[in-house]
Coordinates of C-alpha atoms in Angstrom, one line a residue:
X12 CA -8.9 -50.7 16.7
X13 CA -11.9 -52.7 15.2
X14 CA -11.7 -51.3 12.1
X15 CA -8.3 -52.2 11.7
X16 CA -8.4 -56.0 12.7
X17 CA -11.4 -55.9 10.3
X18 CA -8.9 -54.8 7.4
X19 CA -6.4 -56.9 8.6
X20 CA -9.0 -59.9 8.1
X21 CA -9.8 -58.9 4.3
X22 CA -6.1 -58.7 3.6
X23 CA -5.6 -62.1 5.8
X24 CA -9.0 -63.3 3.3
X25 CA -7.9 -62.2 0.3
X26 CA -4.1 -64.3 0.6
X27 CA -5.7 -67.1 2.0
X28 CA -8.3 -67.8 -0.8
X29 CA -8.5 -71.1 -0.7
X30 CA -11.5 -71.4 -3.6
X31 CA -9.5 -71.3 -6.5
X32 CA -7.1 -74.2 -5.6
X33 CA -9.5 -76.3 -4.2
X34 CA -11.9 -75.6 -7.4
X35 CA -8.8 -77.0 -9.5
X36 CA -8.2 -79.9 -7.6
X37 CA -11.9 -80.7 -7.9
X38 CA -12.0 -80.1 -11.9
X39 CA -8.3 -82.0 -12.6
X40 CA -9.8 -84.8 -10.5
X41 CA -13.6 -85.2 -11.9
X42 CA -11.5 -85.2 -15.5
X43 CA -9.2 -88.4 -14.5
X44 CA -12.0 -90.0 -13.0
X45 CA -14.0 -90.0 -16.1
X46 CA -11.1 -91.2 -18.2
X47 CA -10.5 -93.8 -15.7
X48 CA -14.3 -94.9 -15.9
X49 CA -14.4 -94.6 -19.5
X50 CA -11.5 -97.6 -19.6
X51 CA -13.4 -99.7 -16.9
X52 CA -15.5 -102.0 -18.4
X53 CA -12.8 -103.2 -20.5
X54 CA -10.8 -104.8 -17.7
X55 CA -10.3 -108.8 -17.5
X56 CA -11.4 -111.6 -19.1
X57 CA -14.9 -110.8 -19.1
X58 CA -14.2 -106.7 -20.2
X59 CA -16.2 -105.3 -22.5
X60 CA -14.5 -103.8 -25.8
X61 CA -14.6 -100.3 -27.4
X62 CA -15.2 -99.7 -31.1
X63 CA -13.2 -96.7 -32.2
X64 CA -13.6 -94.6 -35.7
X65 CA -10.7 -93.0 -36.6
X66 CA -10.8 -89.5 -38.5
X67 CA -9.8 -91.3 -41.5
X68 CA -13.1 -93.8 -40.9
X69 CA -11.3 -97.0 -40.4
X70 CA -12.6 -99.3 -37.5
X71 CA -10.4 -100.3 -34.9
X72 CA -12.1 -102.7 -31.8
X73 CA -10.0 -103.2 -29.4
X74 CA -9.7 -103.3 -25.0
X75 CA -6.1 -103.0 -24.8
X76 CA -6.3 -100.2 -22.3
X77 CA -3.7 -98.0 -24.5
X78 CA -4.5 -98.1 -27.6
X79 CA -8.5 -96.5 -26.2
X80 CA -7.0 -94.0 -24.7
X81 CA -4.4 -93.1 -27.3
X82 CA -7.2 -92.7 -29.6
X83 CA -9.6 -90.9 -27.3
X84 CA -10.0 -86.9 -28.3
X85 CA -8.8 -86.0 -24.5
X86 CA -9.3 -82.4 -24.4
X87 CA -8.7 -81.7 -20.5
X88 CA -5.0 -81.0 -19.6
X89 CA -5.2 -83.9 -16.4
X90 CA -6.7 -86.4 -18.3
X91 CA -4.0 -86.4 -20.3
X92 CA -2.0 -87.2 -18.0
X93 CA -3.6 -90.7 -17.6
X94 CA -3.9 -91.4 -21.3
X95 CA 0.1 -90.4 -20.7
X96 CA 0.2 -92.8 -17.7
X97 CA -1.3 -95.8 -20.1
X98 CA 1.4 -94.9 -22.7
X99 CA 4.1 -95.0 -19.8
X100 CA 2.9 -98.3 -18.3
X101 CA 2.8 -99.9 -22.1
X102 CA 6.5 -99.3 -22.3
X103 CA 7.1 -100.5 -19.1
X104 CA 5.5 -103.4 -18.6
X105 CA 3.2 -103.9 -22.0
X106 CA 0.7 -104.9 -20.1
X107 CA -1.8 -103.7 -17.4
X108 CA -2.8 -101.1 -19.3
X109 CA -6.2 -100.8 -18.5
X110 CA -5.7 -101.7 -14.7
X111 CA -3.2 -98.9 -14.4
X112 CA -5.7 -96.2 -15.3
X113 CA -8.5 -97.5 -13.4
X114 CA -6.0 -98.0 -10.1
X115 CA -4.7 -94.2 -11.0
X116 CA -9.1 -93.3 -11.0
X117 CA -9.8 -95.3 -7.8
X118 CA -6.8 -93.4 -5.8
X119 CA -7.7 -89.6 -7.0
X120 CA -11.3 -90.5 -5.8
X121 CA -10.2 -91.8 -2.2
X122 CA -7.5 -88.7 -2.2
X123 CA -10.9 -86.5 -2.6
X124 CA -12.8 -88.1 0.4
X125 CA -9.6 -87.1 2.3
X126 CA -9.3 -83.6 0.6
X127 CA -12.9 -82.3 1.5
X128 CA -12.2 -83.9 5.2
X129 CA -9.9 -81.1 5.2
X130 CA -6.7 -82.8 4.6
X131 CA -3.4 -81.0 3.4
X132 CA -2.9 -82.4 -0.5
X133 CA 0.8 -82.9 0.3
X134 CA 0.6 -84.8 3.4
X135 CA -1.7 -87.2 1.6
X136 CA 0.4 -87.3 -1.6
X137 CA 3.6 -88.4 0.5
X138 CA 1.8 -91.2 2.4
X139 CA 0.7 -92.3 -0.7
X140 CA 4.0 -92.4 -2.8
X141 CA 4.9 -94.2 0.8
X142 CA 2.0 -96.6 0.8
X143 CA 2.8 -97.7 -2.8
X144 CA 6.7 -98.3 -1.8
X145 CA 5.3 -100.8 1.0
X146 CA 2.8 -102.1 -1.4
X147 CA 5.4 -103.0 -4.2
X148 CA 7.4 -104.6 -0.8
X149 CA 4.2 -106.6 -0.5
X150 CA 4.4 -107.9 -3.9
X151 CA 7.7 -109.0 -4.2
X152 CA 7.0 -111.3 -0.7
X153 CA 4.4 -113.1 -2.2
X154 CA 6.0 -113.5 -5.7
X155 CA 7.2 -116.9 -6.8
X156 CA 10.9 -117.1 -8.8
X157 CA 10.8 -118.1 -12.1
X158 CA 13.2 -120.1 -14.2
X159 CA 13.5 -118.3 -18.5
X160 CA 14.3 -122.5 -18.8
X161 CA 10.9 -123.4 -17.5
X162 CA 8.5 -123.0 -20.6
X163 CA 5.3 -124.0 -19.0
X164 CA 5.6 -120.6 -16.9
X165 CA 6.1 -118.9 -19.6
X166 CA 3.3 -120.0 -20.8
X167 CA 0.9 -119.4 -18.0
X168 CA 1.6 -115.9 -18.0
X169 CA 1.7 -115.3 -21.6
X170 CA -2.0 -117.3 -22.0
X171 CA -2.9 -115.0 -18.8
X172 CA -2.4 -111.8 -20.7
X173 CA -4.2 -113.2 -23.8
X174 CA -7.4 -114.3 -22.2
X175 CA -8.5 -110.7 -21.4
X176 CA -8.1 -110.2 -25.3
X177 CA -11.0 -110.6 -28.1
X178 CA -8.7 -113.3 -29.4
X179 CA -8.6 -115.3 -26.1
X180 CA -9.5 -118.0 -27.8
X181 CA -6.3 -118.9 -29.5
X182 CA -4.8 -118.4 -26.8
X183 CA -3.3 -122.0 -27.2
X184 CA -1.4 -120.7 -30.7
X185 CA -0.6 -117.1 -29.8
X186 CA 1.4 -117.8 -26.2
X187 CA 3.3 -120.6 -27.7
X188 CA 4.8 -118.2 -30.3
X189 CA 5.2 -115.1 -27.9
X190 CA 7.1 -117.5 -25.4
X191 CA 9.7 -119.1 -28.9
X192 CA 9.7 -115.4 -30.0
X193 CA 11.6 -113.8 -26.7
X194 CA 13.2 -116.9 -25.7
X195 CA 15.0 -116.6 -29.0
X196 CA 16.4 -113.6 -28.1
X197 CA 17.5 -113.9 -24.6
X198 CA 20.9 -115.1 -23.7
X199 CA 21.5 -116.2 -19.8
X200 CA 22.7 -112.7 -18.5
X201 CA 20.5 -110.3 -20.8
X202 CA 17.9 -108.2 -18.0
X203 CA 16.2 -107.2 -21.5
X204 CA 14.9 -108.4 -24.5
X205 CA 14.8 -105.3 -27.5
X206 CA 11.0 -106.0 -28.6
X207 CA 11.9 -104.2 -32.4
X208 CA 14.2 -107.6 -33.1
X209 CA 10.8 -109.1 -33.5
X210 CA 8.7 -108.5 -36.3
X211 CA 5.0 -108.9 -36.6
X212 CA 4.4 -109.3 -40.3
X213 CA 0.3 -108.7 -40.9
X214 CA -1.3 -109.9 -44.2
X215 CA -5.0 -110.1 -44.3
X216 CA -6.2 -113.8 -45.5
X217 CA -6.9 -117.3 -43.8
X218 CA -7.9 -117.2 -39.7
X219 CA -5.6 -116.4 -36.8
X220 CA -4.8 -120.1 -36.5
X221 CA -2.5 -119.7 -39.3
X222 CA -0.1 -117.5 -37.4
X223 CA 3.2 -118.9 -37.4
X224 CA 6.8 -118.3 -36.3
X225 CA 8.9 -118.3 -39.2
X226 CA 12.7 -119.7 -39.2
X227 CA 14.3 -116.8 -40.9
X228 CA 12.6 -113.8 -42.2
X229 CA 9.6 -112.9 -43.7
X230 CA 9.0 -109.5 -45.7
X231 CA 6.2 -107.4 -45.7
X232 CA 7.0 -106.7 -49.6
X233 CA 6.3 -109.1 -52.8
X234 CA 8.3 -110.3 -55.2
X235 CA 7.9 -108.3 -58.1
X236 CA 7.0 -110.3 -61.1
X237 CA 5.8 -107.6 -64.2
X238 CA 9.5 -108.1 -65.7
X239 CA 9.1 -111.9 -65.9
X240 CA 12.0 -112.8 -62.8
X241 CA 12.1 -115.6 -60.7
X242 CA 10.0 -116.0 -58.0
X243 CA 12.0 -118.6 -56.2
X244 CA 15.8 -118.7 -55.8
X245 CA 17.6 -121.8 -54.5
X246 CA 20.8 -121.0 -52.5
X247 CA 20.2 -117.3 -52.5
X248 CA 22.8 -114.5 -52.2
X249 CA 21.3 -111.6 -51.1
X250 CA 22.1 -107.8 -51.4
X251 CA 20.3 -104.7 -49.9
X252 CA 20.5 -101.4 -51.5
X253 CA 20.5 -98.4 -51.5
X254 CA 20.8 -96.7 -54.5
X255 CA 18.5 -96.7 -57.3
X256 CA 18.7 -98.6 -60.6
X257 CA 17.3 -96.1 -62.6
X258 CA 18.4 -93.1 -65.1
X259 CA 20.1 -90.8 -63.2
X260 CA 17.9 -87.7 -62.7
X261 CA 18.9 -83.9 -61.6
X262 CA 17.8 -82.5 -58.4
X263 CA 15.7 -79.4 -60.0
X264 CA 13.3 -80.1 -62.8
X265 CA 14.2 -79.0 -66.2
X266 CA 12.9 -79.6 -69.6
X267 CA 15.7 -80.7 -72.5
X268 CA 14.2 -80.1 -75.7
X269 CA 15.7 -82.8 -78.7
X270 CA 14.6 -82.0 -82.2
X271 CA 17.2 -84.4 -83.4
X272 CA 16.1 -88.2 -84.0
X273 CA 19.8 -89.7 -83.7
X274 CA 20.1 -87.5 -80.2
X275 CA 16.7 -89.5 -79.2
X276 CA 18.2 -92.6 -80.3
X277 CA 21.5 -91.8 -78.4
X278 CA 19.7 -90.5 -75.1
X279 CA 18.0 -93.7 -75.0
X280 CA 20.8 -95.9 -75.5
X281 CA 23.0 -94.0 -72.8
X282 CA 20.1 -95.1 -70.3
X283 CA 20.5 -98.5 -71.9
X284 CA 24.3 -99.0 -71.5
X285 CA 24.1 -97.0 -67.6
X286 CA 21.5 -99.2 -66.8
X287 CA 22.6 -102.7 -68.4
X288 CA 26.2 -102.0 -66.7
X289 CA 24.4 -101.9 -63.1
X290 CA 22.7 -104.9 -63.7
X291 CA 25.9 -106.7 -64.9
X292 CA 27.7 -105.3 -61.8
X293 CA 25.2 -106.6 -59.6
X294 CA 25.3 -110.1 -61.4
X295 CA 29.0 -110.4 -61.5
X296 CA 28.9 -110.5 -57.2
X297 CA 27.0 -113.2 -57.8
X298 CA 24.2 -111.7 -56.5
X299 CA 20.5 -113.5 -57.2
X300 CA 18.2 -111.4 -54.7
X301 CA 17.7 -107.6 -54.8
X302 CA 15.8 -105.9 -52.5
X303 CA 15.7 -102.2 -53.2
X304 CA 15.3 -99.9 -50.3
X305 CA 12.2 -97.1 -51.1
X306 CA 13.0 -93.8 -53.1
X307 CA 11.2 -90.7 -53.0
X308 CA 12.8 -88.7 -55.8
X309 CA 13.4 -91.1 -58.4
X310 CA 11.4 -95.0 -59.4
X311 CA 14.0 -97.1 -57.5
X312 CA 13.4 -99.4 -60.4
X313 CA 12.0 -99.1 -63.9
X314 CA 10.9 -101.2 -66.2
X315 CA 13.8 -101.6 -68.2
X316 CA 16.5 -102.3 -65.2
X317 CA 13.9 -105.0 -64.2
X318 CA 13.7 -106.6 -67.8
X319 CA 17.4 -106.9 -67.4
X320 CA 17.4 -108.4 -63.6
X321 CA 15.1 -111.1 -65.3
X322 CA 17.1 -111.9 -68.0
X323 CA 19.7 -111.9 -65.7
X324 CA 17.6 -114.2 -63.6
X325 CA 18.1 -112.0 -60.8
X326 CA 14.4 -111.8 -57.9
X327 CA 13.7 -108.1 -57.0
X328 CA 11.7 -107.0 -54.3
X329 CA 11.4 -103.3 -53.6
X330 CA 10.0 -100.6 -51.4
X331 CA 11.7 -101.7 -48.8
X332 CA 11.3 -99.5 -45.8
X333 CA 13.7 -96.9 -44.2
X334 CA 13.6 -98.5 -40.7
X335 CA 13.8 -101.6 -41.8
X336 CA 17.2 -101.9 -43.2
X337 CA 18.4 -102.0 -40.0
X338 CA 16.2 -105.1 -39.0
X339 CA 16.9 -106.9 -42.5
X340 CA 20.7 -106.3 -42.3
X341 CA 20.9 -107.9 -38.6
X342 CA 18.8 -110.9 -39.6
X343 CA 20.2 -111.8 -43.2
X344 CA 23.7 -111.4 -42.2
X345 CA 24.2 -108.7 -45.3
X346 CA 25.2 -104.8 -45.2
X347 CA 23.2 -102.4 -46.5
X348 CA 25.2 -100.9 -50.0
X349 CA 24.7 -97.0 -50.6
X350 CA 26.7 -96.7 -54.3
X351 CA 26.8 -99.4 -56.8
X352 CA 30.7 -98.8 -56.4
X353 CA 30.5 -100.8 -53.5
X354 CA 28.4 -103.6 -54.7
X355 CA 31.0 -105.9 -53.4
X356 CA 30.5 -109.7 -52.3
X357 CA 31.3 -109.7 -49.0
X358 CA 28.4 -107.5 -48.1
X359 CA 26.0 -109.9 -49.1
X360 CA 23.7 -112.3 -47.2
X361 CA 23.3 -116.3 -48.0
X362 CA 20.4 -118.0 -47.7
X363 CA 19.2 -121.6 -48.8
X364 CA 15.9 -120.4 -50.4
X365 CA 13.9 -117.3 -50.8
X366 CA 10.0 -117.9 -51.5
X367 CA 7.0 -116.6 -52.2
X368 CA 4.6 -118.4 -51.0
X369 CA 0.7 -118.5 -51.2
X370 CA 0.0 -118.6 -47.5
X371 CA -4.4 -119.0 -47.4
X372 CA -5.2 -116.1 -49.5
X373 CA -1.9 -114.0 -49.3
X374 CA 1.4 -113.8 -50.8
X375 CA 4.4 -114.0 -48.6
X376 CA 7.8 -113.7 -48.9
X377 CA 10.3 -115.8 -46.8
X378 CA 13.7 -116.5 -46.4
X379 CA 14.9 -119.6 -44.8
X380 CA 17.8 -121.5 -44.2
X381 CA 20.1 -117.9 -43.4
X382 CA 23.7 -118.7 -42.9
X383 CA 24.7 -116.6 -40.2
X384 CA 21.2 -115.0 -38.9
X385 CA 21.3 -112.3 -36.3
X386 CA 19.4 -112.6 -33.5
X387 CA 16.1 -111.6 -34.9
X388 CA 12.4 -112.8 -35.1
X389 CA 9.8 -113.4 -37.7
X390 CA 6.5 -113.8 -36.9
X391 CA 3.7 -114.1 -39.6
X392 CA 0.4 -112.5 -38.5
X393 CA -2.7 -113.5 -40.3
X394 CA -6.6 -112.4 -40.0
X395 CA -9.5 -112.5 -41.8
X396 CA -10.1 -109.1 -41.9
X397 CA -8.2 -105.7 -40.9
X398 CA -9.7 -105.4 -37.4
X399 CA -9.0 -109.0 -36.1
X400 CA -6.0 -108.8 -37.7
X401 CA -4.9 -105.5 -36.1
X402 CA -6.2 -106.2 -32.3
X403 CA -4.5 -109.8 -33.1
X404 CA -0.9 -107.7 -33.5
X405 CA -2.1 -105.8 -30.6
X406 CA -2.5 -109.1 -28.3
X407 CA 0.3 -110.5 -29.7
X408 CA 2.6 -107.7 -28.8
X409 CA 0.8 -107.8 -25.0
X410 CA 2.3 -111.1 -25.2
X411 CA 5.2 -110.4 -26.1
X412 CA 5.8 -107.9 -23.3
X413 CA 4.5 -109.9 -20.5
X414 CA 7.3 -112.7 -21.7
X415 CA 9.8 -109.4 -21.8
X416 CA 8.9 -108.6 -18.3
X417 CA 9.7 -112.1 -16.8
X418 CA 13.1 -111.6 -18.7
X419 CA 13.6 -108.0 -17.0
X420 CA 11.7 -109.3 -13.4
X421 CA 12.1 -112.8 -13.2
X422 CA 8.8 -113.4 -11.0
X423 CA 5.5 -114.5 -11.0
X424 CA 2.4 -113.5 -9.1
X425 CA -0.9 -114.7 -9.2
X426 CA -3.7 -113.2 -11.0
X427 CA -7.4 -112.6 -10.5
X428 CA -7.3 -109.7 -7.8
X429 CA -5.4 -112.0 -5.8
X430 CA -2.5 -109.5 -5.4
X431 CA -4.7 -107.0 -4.7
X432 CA -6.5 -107.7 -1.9
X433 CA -3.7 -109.1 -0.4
X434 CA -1.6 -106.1 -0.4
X435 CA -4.4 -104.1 0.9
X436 CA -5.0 -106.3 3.9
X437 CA -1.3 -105.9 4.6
X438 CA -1.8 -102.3 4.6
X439 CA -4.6 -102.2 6.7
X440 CA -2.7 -103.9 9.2
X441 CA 0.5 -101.7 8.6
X442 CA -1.9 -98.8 9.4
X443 CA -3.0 -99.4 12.5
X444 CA 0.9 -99.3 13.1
X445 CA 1.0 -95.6 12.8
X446 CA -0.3 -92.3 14.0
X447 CA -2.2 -89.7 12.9
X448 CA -3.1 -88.3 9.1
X449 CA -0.6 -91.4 7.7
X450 CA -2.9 -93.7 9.3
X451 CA -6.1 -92.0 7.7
X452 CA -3.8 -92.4 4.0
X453 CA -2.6 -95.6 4.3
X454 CA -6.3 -97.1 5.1
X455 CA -7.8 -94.9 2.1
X456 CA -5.1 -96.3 -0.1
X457 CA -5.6 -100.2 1.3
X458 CA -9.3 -99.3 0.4
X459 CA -8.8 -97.7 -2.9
X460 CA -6.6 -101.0 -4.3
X461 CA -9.9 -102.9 -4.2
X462 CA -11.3 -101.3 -7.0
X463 CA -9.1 -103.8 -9.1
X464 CA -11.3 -107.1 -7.8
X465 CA -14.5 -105.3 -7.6
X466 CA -14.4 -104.4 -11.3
X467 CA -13.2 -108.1 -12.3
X468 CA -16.5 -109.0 -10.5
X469 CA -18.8 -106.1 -12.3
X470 CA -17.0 -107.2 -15.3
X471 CA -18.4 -110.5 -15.0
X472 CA -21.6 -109.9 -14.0
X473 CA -21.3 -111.0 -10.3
X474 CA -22.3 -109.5 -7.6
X475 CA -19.3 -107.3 -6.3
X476 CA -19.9 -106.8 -3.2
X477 CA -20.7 -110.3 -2.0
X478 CA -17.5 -111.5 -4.3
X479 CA -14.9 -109.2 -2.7
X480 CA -16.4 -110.0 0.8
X481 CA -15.8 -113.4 0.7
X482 CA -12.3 -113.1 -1.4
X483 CA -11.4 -110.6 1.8
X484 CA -12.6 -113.5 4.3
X485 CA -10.5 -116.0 2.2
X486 CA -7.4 -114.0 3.0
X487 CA -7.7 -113.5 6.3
X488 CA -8.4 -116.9 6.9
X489 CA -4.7 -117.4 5.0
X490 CA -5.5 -118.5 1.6
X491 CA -3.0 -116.2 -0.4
X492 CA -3.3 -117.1 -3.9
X493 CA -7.3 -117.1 -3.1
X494 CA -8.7 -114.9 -6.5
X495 CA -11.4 -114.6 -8.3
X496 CA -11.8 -116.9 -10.8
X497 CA -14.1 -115.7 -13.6
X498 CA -15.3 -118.5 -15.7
X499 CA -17.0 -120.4 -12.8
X500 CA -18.4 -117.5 -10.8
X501 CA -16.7 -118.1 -7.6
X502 CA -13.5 -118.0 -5.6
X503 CA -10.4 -120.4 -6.0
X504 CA -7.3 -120.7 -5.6
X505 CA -6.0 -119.0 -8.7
X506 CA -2.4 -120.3 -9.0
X507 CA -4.7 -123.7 -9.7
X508 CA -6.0 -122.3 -12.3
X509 CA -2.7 -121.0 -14.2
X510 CA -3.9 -117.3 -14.2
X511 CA -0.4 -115.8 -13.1
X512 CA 1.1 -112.4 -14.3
X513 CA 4.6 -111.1 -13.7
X514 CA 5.8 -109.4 -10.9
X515 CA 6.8 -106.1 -13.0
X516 CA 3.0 -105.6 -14.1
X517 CA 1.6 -104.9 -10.9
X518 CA 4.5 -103.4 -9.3
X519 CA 4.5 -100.9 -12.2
X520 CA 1.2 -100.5 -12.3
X521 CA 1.5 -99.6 -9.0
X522 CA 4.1 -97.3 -9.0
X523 CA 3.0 -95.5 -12.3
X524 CA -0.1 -94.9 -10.7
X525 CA 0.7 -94.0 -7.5
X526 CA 2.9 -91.1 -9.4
X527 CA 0.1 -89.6 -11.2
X528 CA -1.9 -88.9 -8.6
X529 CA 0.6 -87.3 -6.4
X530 CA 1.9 -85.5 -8.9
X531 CA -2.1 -84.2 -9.9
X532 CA -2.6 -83.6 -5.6
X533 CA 0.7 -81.0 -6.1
X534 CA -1.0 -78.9 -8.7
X535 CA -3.5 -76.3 -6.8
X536 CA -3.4 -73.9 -10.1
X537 CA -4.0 -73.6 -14.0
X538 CA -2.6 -71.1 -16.3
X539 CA -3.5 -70.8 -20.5
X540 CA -0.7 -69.4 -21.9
X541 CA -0.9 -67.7 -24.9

């Protein structure tokens, strides 16, 4: 009899075994956590920023929470999954980037305390993913309305999500042309604003102060100006193509052999006449612009079809994009023409003047004065050099989404940790509501939301503990837009202060977060497939 309960409690040992899925909880944890602390230090105003070399060896410094992680050589299967999480929240929100991934970090790491109490991984995954539901309830109590008429709001949040940036300093230049840019575009029943209809045009020269928001449409090509054309064109008619003006060319390469002079003589004047007829084509429309989409298997231009343009007193600009055809047919009011067949006038685009212009250092192209323009953006990005200017696009397009999000969530919340703290309190209480292992969850998740004020306060050098102590005490004592306010060092009221942030950040964030780490409690076991 003994030696068959003692079987029975190998075979009962060996289904049981508990070590592996524990041991892979453990290891898919400890991975996200580091992840999550790598991003850290770059959080708020007073974040820290990561220089990254790219395989290629160009620089890129930066603390936009995203682009870190998207350039991070993640090797472990759940860390992914947070560098994932950034990407998700970036295309949610646009901003919070960082915060997301340190939220998702603090949460697996209160989710372990509970595990090693013994805790069944689902039962804390569902009170979690129920916790965040009342959390993003929370939220949306505290949020205030906001008006898309009411600019200075606008404002607020859009210099808000700049100030954490390495360009926080132009803040005052940036958040006035993120606010134009998406106001632009929104019409009084649009929930979203399509960010691709706004164009971030980058040429290195002069500071970021001379970023501007241009009135029509500024390409990222130049004029070209070897045949001798214009550079300028007053009341311009402008066509897009497709097609090449070149020699037509077969599609496999051969070799035609003339040993004849007066074949020589007539090869070269076919090309003449084909090429000359194009031009004249183009020129009878009334056409004065070009601008020649990019070819791969043949010169879109050559120099002959652009001595012609010239003499015809025709402006070409070429290697335009793919993708952008769609962009520069919307805004310029033209269609893009495939064949030279149907190079008619009513597919063209009128504007009162195409430019280029010497803009501090760099030569830009822009089109004002468009007759009918789309509803489309230009905005002209410039730097001093290739890493300002990039992490100033970067900011920019931050920006840009936290404008978006007011448009998709019309509501404001305040900043600073504010939220935070708040919504954990609330959870606290709501804890005490219920029984058993929820209760345990909810008071490990009210705890884990801290980390969000506690890293402002590391970030700034303060002391942490004290700071979150006293921004706890503040709350209780009813002070709900009570934050942490990072230049002076101390608490205040942070809605005084204009540091607000959209509703849809944090709620996202939340969310997003809250996902992840249910979604990493579920797994108990890891496979390589071959």
């Amino acid at each position: 009899m003994a030696t068959s309960s003692a079987s029975a409690n190998v075979f009962q040992k060996a289904f049981n075994d508990k070590g592996k899925p524990m041991e892979v909880r453990l290891s898919n944890m400890t991975a996200a956590k580091a992840i999550g602390d790598a991003v850290r230090t770059s959080l708020g105003p007073k974040g820290m920023d990561k220089m990254i070399q790219t395989p290629t060896g160009e620089v890129i410094v930066t603390n936009d929470g995203a682009t870190i992680l998207k350039h991070m050589a993640v090797l472990h299967p759940a860390a992914k999954m947070l560098v994932d999480l950034s990407a998700a929240q970036d295309v949610e929100a646009g901003d919070g980037t960082t915060s997301v991934v340190v939220l998702a970090g603090s949460l697996l790491g209160a989710a372990e305390k509970m595990l090693a109490k013994g805790m069944h991984p689902t039962i804390i995954a569902e009170s979690f993913l129920k916790a965040s539901a009342k959390a993003v309830e929370y939220l949306t109590e505290i949020s205030t309305p906001v008006d898309l008429n009411d600019k200075s709001a606008l404002l607020r949040a859009a210099s808000t999500s700049l100030n954490s940036k390495i360009v926080s300093q132009y803040s005052s230049i940036l958040a006035p042309i993120a606010v134009t840019a998406v106001t632009r575009l929104v019409t009084t029943s649009s929930s979203n604003v399509d960010l691709r209809d706004i164009r971030i045009v980058k040429k290195v020269g002069g500071t970021i102060e001379d970023t501007e928001l241009v009135e029509g449409v500024v390409l990222n090509q130049n004029v070209i100006g070897s045949g001798g054309g214009p550079t300028r064109m007053e009341k311009a008619k402008i066509g897009l193509i497709q097609f090449q003006l070149s020699a037509p060319k077969p599609d496999m390469d051969n070799q035609v052999i003339v040993n004849d002079y007066r074949q020589m003589d007539k090869i070269l004047k076919e090309e003449r006449t084909y090429l000359l007829d194009m031009c004249k084509k183009i020129k009878k429309t009334g056409c004065n612009v070009l601008l020649i989409q990019k070819s791969i298997l043949r010169d879109a231009v050559t120099d002959l079809s652009l001595h012609f343009l010239s003499k015809l007193k025709i402006m070409v600009v070429k290697d335009i994009e793919r993708d952008e055809i769609q962009f520069l047919s919307k805004s310029l009011g033209c269609k893009p023409i495939a064949d030279i067949q149907g190079f008619t006038e009513d597919k063209l685009g009128y504007a009162e003047l195409v430019d280029e212009v010497d803009a501090s250092g760099a030569r830009v192209v822009k089109i004002t004065g468009v007759k009918n323009p789309g509803k489309t953006v230009s905005v002209l990005c410039m730097g001093a050099n290739n890493v300002v200017l990039e992490e100033s696009e970067r900011s920019l397009h931050d920006a840009l989404c936290v404008v978006r999000c007011l448009v998709k969530k019309r509501a404001l919340i305040a900043g600073g940790g504010a939220p935070e703290i708040h919504v954990s309190r609330m959870l606290s209480q709501y804890a005490q509501t219920l029984k058993g292992m929820e209760a345990y969850c909810f008071q490990a998740y009210a705890d884990a939301l801290e980390v969000i004020p506690t890293t402002l306060a590391e970030n700034a050098g303060l002391n942490p503990i004290a700071i979150v102590t006293e921004l706890r005490n503040r709350h209780a004592l009813g002070e709900k837009n009570a934050g942490i306010n990072v230049r002076k060092g101390l608490i205040s009221n942070i809605l005084e202060e204009d540091v607000v942030q959209p509703l849809l950040v944090s709620t996202s964030a939340i969310e997003l977060s809250t996902e992840t780490v249910a979604l990493l409690l579920k797994v108990d076991d890891y496979h390589m497939t071959r």
